[in-house]
Amino acid sequence: MKAVYFLNTNRGYGHVSHTVWDMLKEEGYFQENTGWDFDGQEVMKYSDGENDFYFAPTDIAVCVDYPRYLPFMNKYFADCDISAMVTWHEGSNAPDNVLTVHSLGDVDSGCYGGAKPRLMRNLMMAYEGNRVDLGLDEYSVVTEATHWSGVHNGQGDASLLLQFPVPMLDIEVGSSEICWSNKDACRALARSLVHIFDDDGAKVHNILCVGGVHFEPNFAQSVFTQWGENETFGVSHIIANQWLVSGKYENEDGFERACKCVDTIEGGIEAIFFHDKMKGCYKDLVRKLGAHYNVPIFKHQKLRTPEELGL
């Protein structure tokens, strides 16, 4: 299998990514120079004997200038199984000491990138293992609500996200200067990248999460929930309450946009979990989705007792 990671190496721009690049080089993950030119720099490659990992250096985050990067992304990496952008997380109310992974999509327009819950879980399990190994006791591995920074950086055209056929994740360290400069946090990220295909054979039940806040703790924790004989949840797209409201998902086309989200999830979904503090119109949307996909719907508290769900 193949994975590609886009990392900004410009030390005058952003945080985290160029440090992760240094870590990958330091730890021997640049086995081979592909000879491919990407943004004026050379793409590096690592193989574990079964899987290939490509590291594409960029001058800025790819989401900031998708039109510029898309032709090269499609030229070299359209046949990859998964892709990700390594970057940093920040925000006025964003929590510190987080190691984050999230799926991509512009909820307002209904443009959702492809999602592979099993690979996302693999990556988060690797991230968690490296967090523990490196003694990052104050940090937590979490997932965020689905979003795409390309839109929020002024590009506006969310359909660009759909022009690269490979499902993409954002992998980040957040959310302040002291966190971005923590080399062990960056090292945990770097080491996790080459383990996205490591699989523990769990029975993964794919779910859609709806409502709650951007870092909804119930949804984030469900990634690490296990029960029965190695059963677990497959979390990918999370439609936070703020995006339901800003995207006016109570309108007639809200259901159609929500279906586009579900349809991007590889393997489909087995259940929908919703935060019970949502407005009634959004609960109605969840009920309609459940009926359409013939899957049960549950309040978010039920994530704590998965053995009772009958999945």
Short mmCIF file of C-alpha atoms in Angstrom, two decimals:
data_model
loop_
_atom_site.label_atom_id
_atom_site.label_comp_id
_atom_site.label_asym_id
_atom_site.label_seq_id
_atom_site.Cartn_x
_atom_site.Cartn_y
_atom_site.Cartn_z
CA MET A 1 0.00 0.00 0.00
CA LYS A 2 1.04 3.60 -0.48
CA ALA A 3 0.78 6.75 1.61
CA VAL A 4 1.90 10.28 0.85
CA TYR A 5 2.49 13.05 3.37
CA PHE A 6 2.75 16.72 2.49
CA LEU A 7 5.07 18.63 4.81
CA ASN A 8 5.95 22.31 4.71
CA THR A 9 9.74 22.64 5.01
CA ASN A 10 9.86 26.44 4.90
CA ARG A 11 11.16 27.48 8.32
CA GLY A 12 9.78 30.96 7.80
CA TYR A 13 6.22 29.64 7.48
CA GLY A 14 4.09 27.92 10.06
CA HIS A 15 4.99 25.44 12.74
CA VAL A 16 5.48 21.72 13.42
CA SER A 17 5.79 20.44 9.85
CA HIS A 18 9.39 21.45 9.20
CA THR A 19 10.38 20.00 12.59
CA VAL A 20 8.68 16.73 11.68
CA TRP A 21 10.61 16.75 8.39
CA ASP A 22 13.84 17.04 10.38
CA MET A 23 12.76 14.18 12.65
CA LEU A 24 12.01 11.91 9.69
CA LYS A 25 15.43 12.61 8.22
CA GLU A 26 17.16 12.14 11.59
CA GLU A 27 15.48 8.79 12.24
CA GLY A 28 16.32 7.32 8.85
CA TYR A 29 12.97 7.46 7.08
CA PHE A 30 14.40 9.13 3.98
CA GLN A 31 15.69 5.91 2.44
CA GLU A 32 15.42 6.96 -1.16
CA ASN A 33 15.32 10.10 -3.24
CA THR A 34 12.59 9.54 -5.83
CA GLY A 35 13.96 12.15 -8.22
CA TRP A 36 10.50 13.70 -8.37
CA ASP A 37 10.33 17.47 -8.15
CA PHE A 38 7.54 18.77 -5.94
CA ASP A 39 7.37 22.51 -5.33
CA GLY A 40 11.03 22.78 -6.35
CA GLN A 41 12.18 20.15 -3.85
CA GLU A 42 12.78 16.41 -3.98
CA VAL A 43 10.24 13.86 -2.80
CA MET A 44 11.67 11.31 -0.37
CA LYS A 45 10.57 7.69 0.06
CA TYR A 46 10.58 5.04 2.78
CA SER A 47 9.57 1.39 2.41
CA ASP A 48 8.97 -1.09 5.21
CA GLY A 49 9.09 -4.02 2.79
CA GLU A 50 5.34 -4.13 2.26
CA ASN A 51 4.27 -0.51 2.13
CA ASP A 52 5.67 2.65 0.56
CA PHE A 53 5.62 6.06 2.18
CA TYR A 54 6.29 9.27 0.25
CA PHE A 55 7.21 12.59 1.85
CA ALA A 56 6.48 15.58 -0.38
CA PRO A 57 8.08 18.86 0.77
CA THR A 58 6.21 22.11 0.19
CA ASP A 59 6.91 25.78 0.65
CA ILE A 60 3.57 26.42 2.37
CA ALA A 61 0.73 24.21 3.54
CA VAL A 62 -0.90 22.58 0.51
CA CYS A 63 -4.38 23.70 1.58
CA VAL A 64 -3.35 27.34 1.29
CA ASP A 65 -2.76 27.06 -2.46
CA TYR A 66 -4.55 23.97 -3.73
CA PRO A 67 -4.75 25.14 -7.37
CA ARG A 68 -0.96 25.38 -7.42
CA TYR A 69 -0.35 21.95 -5.91
CA LEU A 70 -3.17 19.86 -7.42
CA PRO A 71 -1.51 19.11 -10.78
CA PHE A 72 1.57 17.70 -9.03
CA MET A 73 -0.47 15.85 -6.41
CA ASN A 74 -2.41 14.10 -9.16
CA LYS A 75 0.66 13.50 -11.31
CA TYR A 76 2.65 11.67 -8.66
CA PHE A 77 0.25 10.48 -5.97
CA ALA A 78 -3.20 9.78 -7.42
CA ASP A 79 -2.65 6.03 -6.93
CA CYS A 80 -1.93 6.29 -3.20
CA ASP A 81 -4.26 4.66 -0.67
CA ILE A 82 -4.15 7.53 1.81
CA SER A 83 -2.65 11.00 2.08
CA ALA A 84 -2.20 13.57 4.81
CA MET A 85 -1.02 17.09 5.45
CA VAL A 86 1.23 17.59 8.48
CA THR A 87 0.63 20.94 10.14
CA TRP A 88 -0.18 22.73 13.39
CA HIS A 89 -3.42 23.45 15.20
CA GLU A 90 -4.38 26.78 16.68
CA GLY A 91 -7.46 28.79 17.58
CA SER A 92 -8.70 31.31 20.11
CA ASN A 93 -10.39 28.64 22.24
CA ALA A 94 -8.33 25.66 21.11
CA PRO A 95 -7.01 23.31 23.81
CA ASP A 96 -3.31 22.90 24.45
CA ASN A 97 -1.36 19.64 24.50
CA VAL A 98 -3.29 17.90 21.75
CA LEU A 99 -2.08 15.54 19.06
CA THR A 100 -4.84 15.67 16.49
CA VAL A 101 -6.05 13.80 13.42
CA HIS A 102 -9.14 14.75 11.45
CA SER A 103 -10.89 14.08 8.16
CA LEU A 104 -11.36 16.81 5.56
CA GLY A 105 -14.51 18.42 4.29
CA ASP A 106 -16.30 21.71 3.91
CA VAL A 107 -19.53 21.15 5.78
CA ASP A 108 -21.21 24.35 4.59
CA SER A 109 -21.02 23.40 0.91
CA GLY A 110 -21.32 19.65 1.41
CA CYS A 111 -17.93 18.91 -0.16
CA TYR A 112 -16.49 16.02 1.83
CA GLY A 113 -13.19 14.32 1.16
CA GLY A 114 -12.95 10.56 1.13
CA ALA A 115 -12.62 8.90 4.53
CA LYS A 116 -11.01 5.62 5.53
CA PRO A 117 -11.94 5.04 9.18
CA ARG A 118 -9.74 1.98 9.57
CA LEU A 119 -6.60 3.77 8.43
CA MET A 120 -7.48 6.82 10.51
CA ARG A 121 -7.81 4.55 13.53
CA ASN A 122 -4.49 2.86 12.74
CA LEU A 123 -2.79 6.25 12.67
CA MET A 124 -4.36 7.38 15.92
CA MET A 125 -3.40 4.13 17.65
CA ALA A 126 0.19 4.65 16.48
CA TYR A 127 0.08 8.27 17.65
CA GLU A 128 -1.16 7.14 21.06
CA GLY A 129 1.56 4.50 21.34
CA ASN A 130 4.25 7.03 20.52
CA ARG A 131 2.74 9.54 22.94
CA VAL A 132 3.12 6.98 25.73
CA ASP A 133 6.58 5.84 24.65
CA LEU A 134 7.87 9.42 24.61
CA GLY A 135 6.44 10.26 28.02
CA LEU A 136 4.02 12.91 26.75
CA ASP A 137 1.77 12.39 29.74
CA GLU A 138 0.23 15.85 29.53
CA TYR A 139 -0.81 15.34 25.88
CA SER A 140 -3.89 13.62 24.46
CA VAL A 141 -4.49 12.09 21.03
CA VAL A 142 -7.84 13.38 19.79
CA THR A 143 -9.87 13.87 16.66
CA GLU A 144 -11.53 17.09 15.55
CA ALA A 145 -14.70 17.86 13.70
CA THR A 146 -14.46 17.60 9.93
CA HIS A 147 -13.24 20.80 8.27
CA TRP A 148 -10.91 22.00 5.53
CA SER A 149 -8.53 24.90 6.08
CA GLY A 150 -8.41 25.62 2.34
CA VAL A 151 -11.78 27.31 2.54
CA HIS A 152 -10.93 29.17 5.71
CA ASN A 153 -7.75 30.52 4.16
CA GLY A 154 -9.70 32.45 1.56
CA GLN A 155 -9.73 30.04 -1.38
CA GLY A 156 -13.47 29.72 -1.24
CA ASP A 157 -13.81 26.92 -3.79
CA ALA A 158 -14.44 23.84 -1.68
CA SER A 159 -14.86 21.67 -4.78
CA LEU A 160 -11.07 21.76 -5.17
CA LEU A 161 -10.92 19.28 -2.32
CA LEU A 162 -12.65 16.70 -4.51
CA GLN A 163 -10.16 17.03 -7.36
CA PHE A 164 -7.55 14.89 -5.61
CA PRO A 165 -8.95 11.34 -5.52
CA VAL A 166 -6.99 10.13 -2.48
CA PRO A 167 -8.60 10.43 0.98
CA MET A 168 -6.66 12.98 3.01
CA LEU A 169 -6.19 13.62 6.72
CA ASP A 170 -4.78 16.54 8.66
CA ILE A 171 -2.27 15.52 11.34
CA GLU A 172 -1.38 18.23 13.81
CA VAL A 173 0.17 19.29 17.11
CA GLY A 174 -1.65 22.02 19.02
CA SER A 175 -2.44 24.52 20.01
CA SER A 176 0.19 27.08 21.15
CA GLU A 177 3.81 27.99 20.58
CA ILE A 178 5.03 25.89 23.50
CA CYS A 179 3.28 22.84 22.03
CA TRP A 180 4.43 23.42 18.45
CA SER A 181 8.03 23.66 19.64
CA ASN A 182 7.85 20.48 21.73
CA LYS A 183 10.24 18.18 19.88
CA ASP A 184 8.90 15.04 21.50
CA ALA A 185 5.39 15.91 20.32
CA CYS A 186 6.74 16.40 16.80
CA ARG A 187 8.70 13.16 17.10
CA ALA A 188 5.55 11.28 18.11
CA LEU A 189 3.89 12.59 14.96
CA ALA A 190 6.85 11.73 12.73
CA ARG A 191 7.15 8.16 14.00
CA SER A 192 3.42 7.56 13.58
CA LEU A 193 3.36 8.33 9.86
CA VAL A 194 4.98 5.05 8.81
CA HIS A 195 2.54 2.98 10.88
CA ILE A 196 -0.74 4.00 9.26
CA PHE A 197 -1.02 0.55 7.67
CA ASP A 198 -0.26 -1.34 10.91
CA ASP A 199 -3.48 -3.14 11.77
CA ASP A 200 -4.43 -5.02 14.92
CA GLY A 201 -7.23 -6.94 13.21
CA ALA A 202 -10.01 -5.35 15.23
CA LYS A 203 -13.61 -5.52 14.06
CA VAL A 204 -14.18 -1.86 13.22
CA HIS A 205 -17.75 -0.53 13.31
CA ASN A 206 -17.89 2.62 11.18
CA ILE A 207 -20.00 5.42 12.62
CA LEU A 208 -21.04 8.96 11.73
CA CYS A 209 -20.84 11.51 14.53
CA VAL A 210 -23.15 14.53 14.50
CA GLY A 211 -23.33 17.56 16.80
CA GLY A 212 -21.23 18.58 19.76
CA VAL A 213 -18.27 20.93 19.83
CA HIS A 214 -15.21 20.97 17.61
CA PHE A 215 -13.21 18.82 20.05
CA GLU A 216 -16.14 16.74 21.27
CA PRO A 217 -14.63 14.51 24.00
CA ASN A 218 -17.17 11.71 23.58
CA PHE A 219 -16.38 11.34 19.88
CA ALA A 220 -12.63 11.67 20.40
CA GLN A 221 -12.52 9.02 23.10
CA SER A 222 -14.60 6.56 21.09
CA VAL A 223 -11.62 5.98 18.80
CA PHE A 224 -9.91 4.14 21.66
CA THR A 225 -12.98 2.31 22.96
CA GLN A 226 -12.83 -1.47 22.70
CA TRP A 227 -15.22 -4.19 23.74
CA GLY A 228 -16.06 -7.82 23.13
CA GLU A 229 -13.47 -9.77 21.19
CA ASN A 230 -11.49 -6.79 19.90
CA GLU A 231 -14.36 -4.67 18.59
CA THR A 232 -14.05 -0.92 18.20
CA PHE A 233 -15.48 2.18 16.52
CA GLY A 234 -14.34 3.55 13.19
CA VAL A 235 -14.52 7.32 13.48
CA SER A 236 -13.90 9.61 10.51
CA HIS A 237 -16.32 12.40 9.58
CA ILE A 238 -17.72 14.40 12.49
CA ILE A 239 -20.25 17.12 11.70
CA ALA A 240 -20.02 19.53 14.64
CA ASN A 241 -23.00 21.57 15.75
CA GLN A 242 -21.40 24.88 14.72
CA TRP A 243 -21.12 23.68 11.12
CA LEU A 244 -24.69 22.37 11.07
CA VAL A 245 -25.84 25.84 12.08
CA SER A 246 -23.56 27.83 9.77
CA GLY A 247 -24.35 25.47 6.90
CA LYS A 248 -28.11 25.72 7.56
CA TYR A 249 -28.54 21.95 7.48
CA GLU A 250 -32.17 22.41 8.50
CA ASN A 251 -32.86 23.59 4.94
CA GLU A 252 -34.15 21.33 2.18
CA ASP A 253 -30.69 20.51 0.80
CA GLY A 254 -29.24 19.75 4.23
CA PHE A 255 -30.18 16.09 3.94
CA GLU A 256 -28.57 15.83 0.50
CA ARG A 257 -25.33 17.37 1.80
CA ALA A 258 -25.34 15.06 4.82
CA CYS A 259 -25.75 12.06 2.50
CA LYS A 260 -22.70 13.19 0.56
CA CYS A 261 -20.78 13.00 3.81
CA VAL A 262 -21.89 9.44 4.57
CA ASP A 263 -21.24 8.31 1.01
CA THR A 264 -17.55 9.24 1.23
CA ILE A 265 -16.91 6.87 4.15
CA GLU A 266 -15.27 3.69 2.90
CA GLY A 267 -17.32 0.67 3.94
CA GLY A 268 -20.36 2.76 4.81
CA ILE A 269 -21.66 3.23 8.35
CA GLU A 270 -23.31 0.94 10.89
CA ALA A 271 -24.72 3.63 13.18
CA ILE A 272 -25.08 7.35 13.75
CA PHE A 273 -24.31 8.98 17.09
CA PHE A 274 -25.66 12.45 17.79
CA HIS A 275 -25.10 14.90 20.61
CA ASP A 276 -28.41 15.20 22.43
CA LYS A 277 -28.07 18.97 22.96
CA MET A 278 -28.70 19.64 19.28
CA LYS A 279 -31.79 21.51 18.16
CA GLY A 280 -34.80 19.45 17.17
CA CYS A 281 -34.38 20.21 13.46
CA TYR A 282 -30.93 18.60 13.47
CA LYS A 283 -32.19 15.59 15.40
CA ASP A 284 -34.82 15.25 12.69
CA LEU A 285 -32.00 15.27 10.13
CA VAL A 286 -30.26 12.45 12.01
CA ARG A 287 -33.48 10.41 12.11
CA LYS A 288 -33.92 10.87 8.37
CA LEU A 289 -30.32 9.77 7.74
CA GLY A 290 -30.78 6.70 9.92
CA ALA A 291 -33.89 5.70 8.00
CA HIS A 292 -32.26 6.36 4.64
CA TYR A 293 -29.19 4.21 5.40
CA ASN A 294 -31.14 1.72 7.51
CA VAL A 295 -28.84 2.15 10.51
CA PRO A 296 -29.66 2.79 14.17
CA ILE A 297 -29.19 6.20 15.76
CA PHE A 298 -27.96 6.71 19.31
CA LYS A 299 -27.34 9.57 21.72
CA HIS A 300 -23.66 10.30 22.27
CA GLN A 301 -23.72 8.88 25.80
CA LYS A 302 -24.24 5.39 24.34
CA LEU A 303 -20.64 5.47 23.10
CA ARG A 304 -19.66 4.69 26.69
CA THR A 305 -21.53 1.36 26.71
CA PRO A 306 -20.85 -0.13 23.26
CA GLU A 307 -21.48 -3.69 24.38
CA GLU A 308 -25.16 -2.76 24.78
CA LEU A 309 -25.61 -1.46 21.24
CA GLY A 310 -25.96 -4.74 19.38
CA LEU A 311 -23.70 -3.70 16.50
#
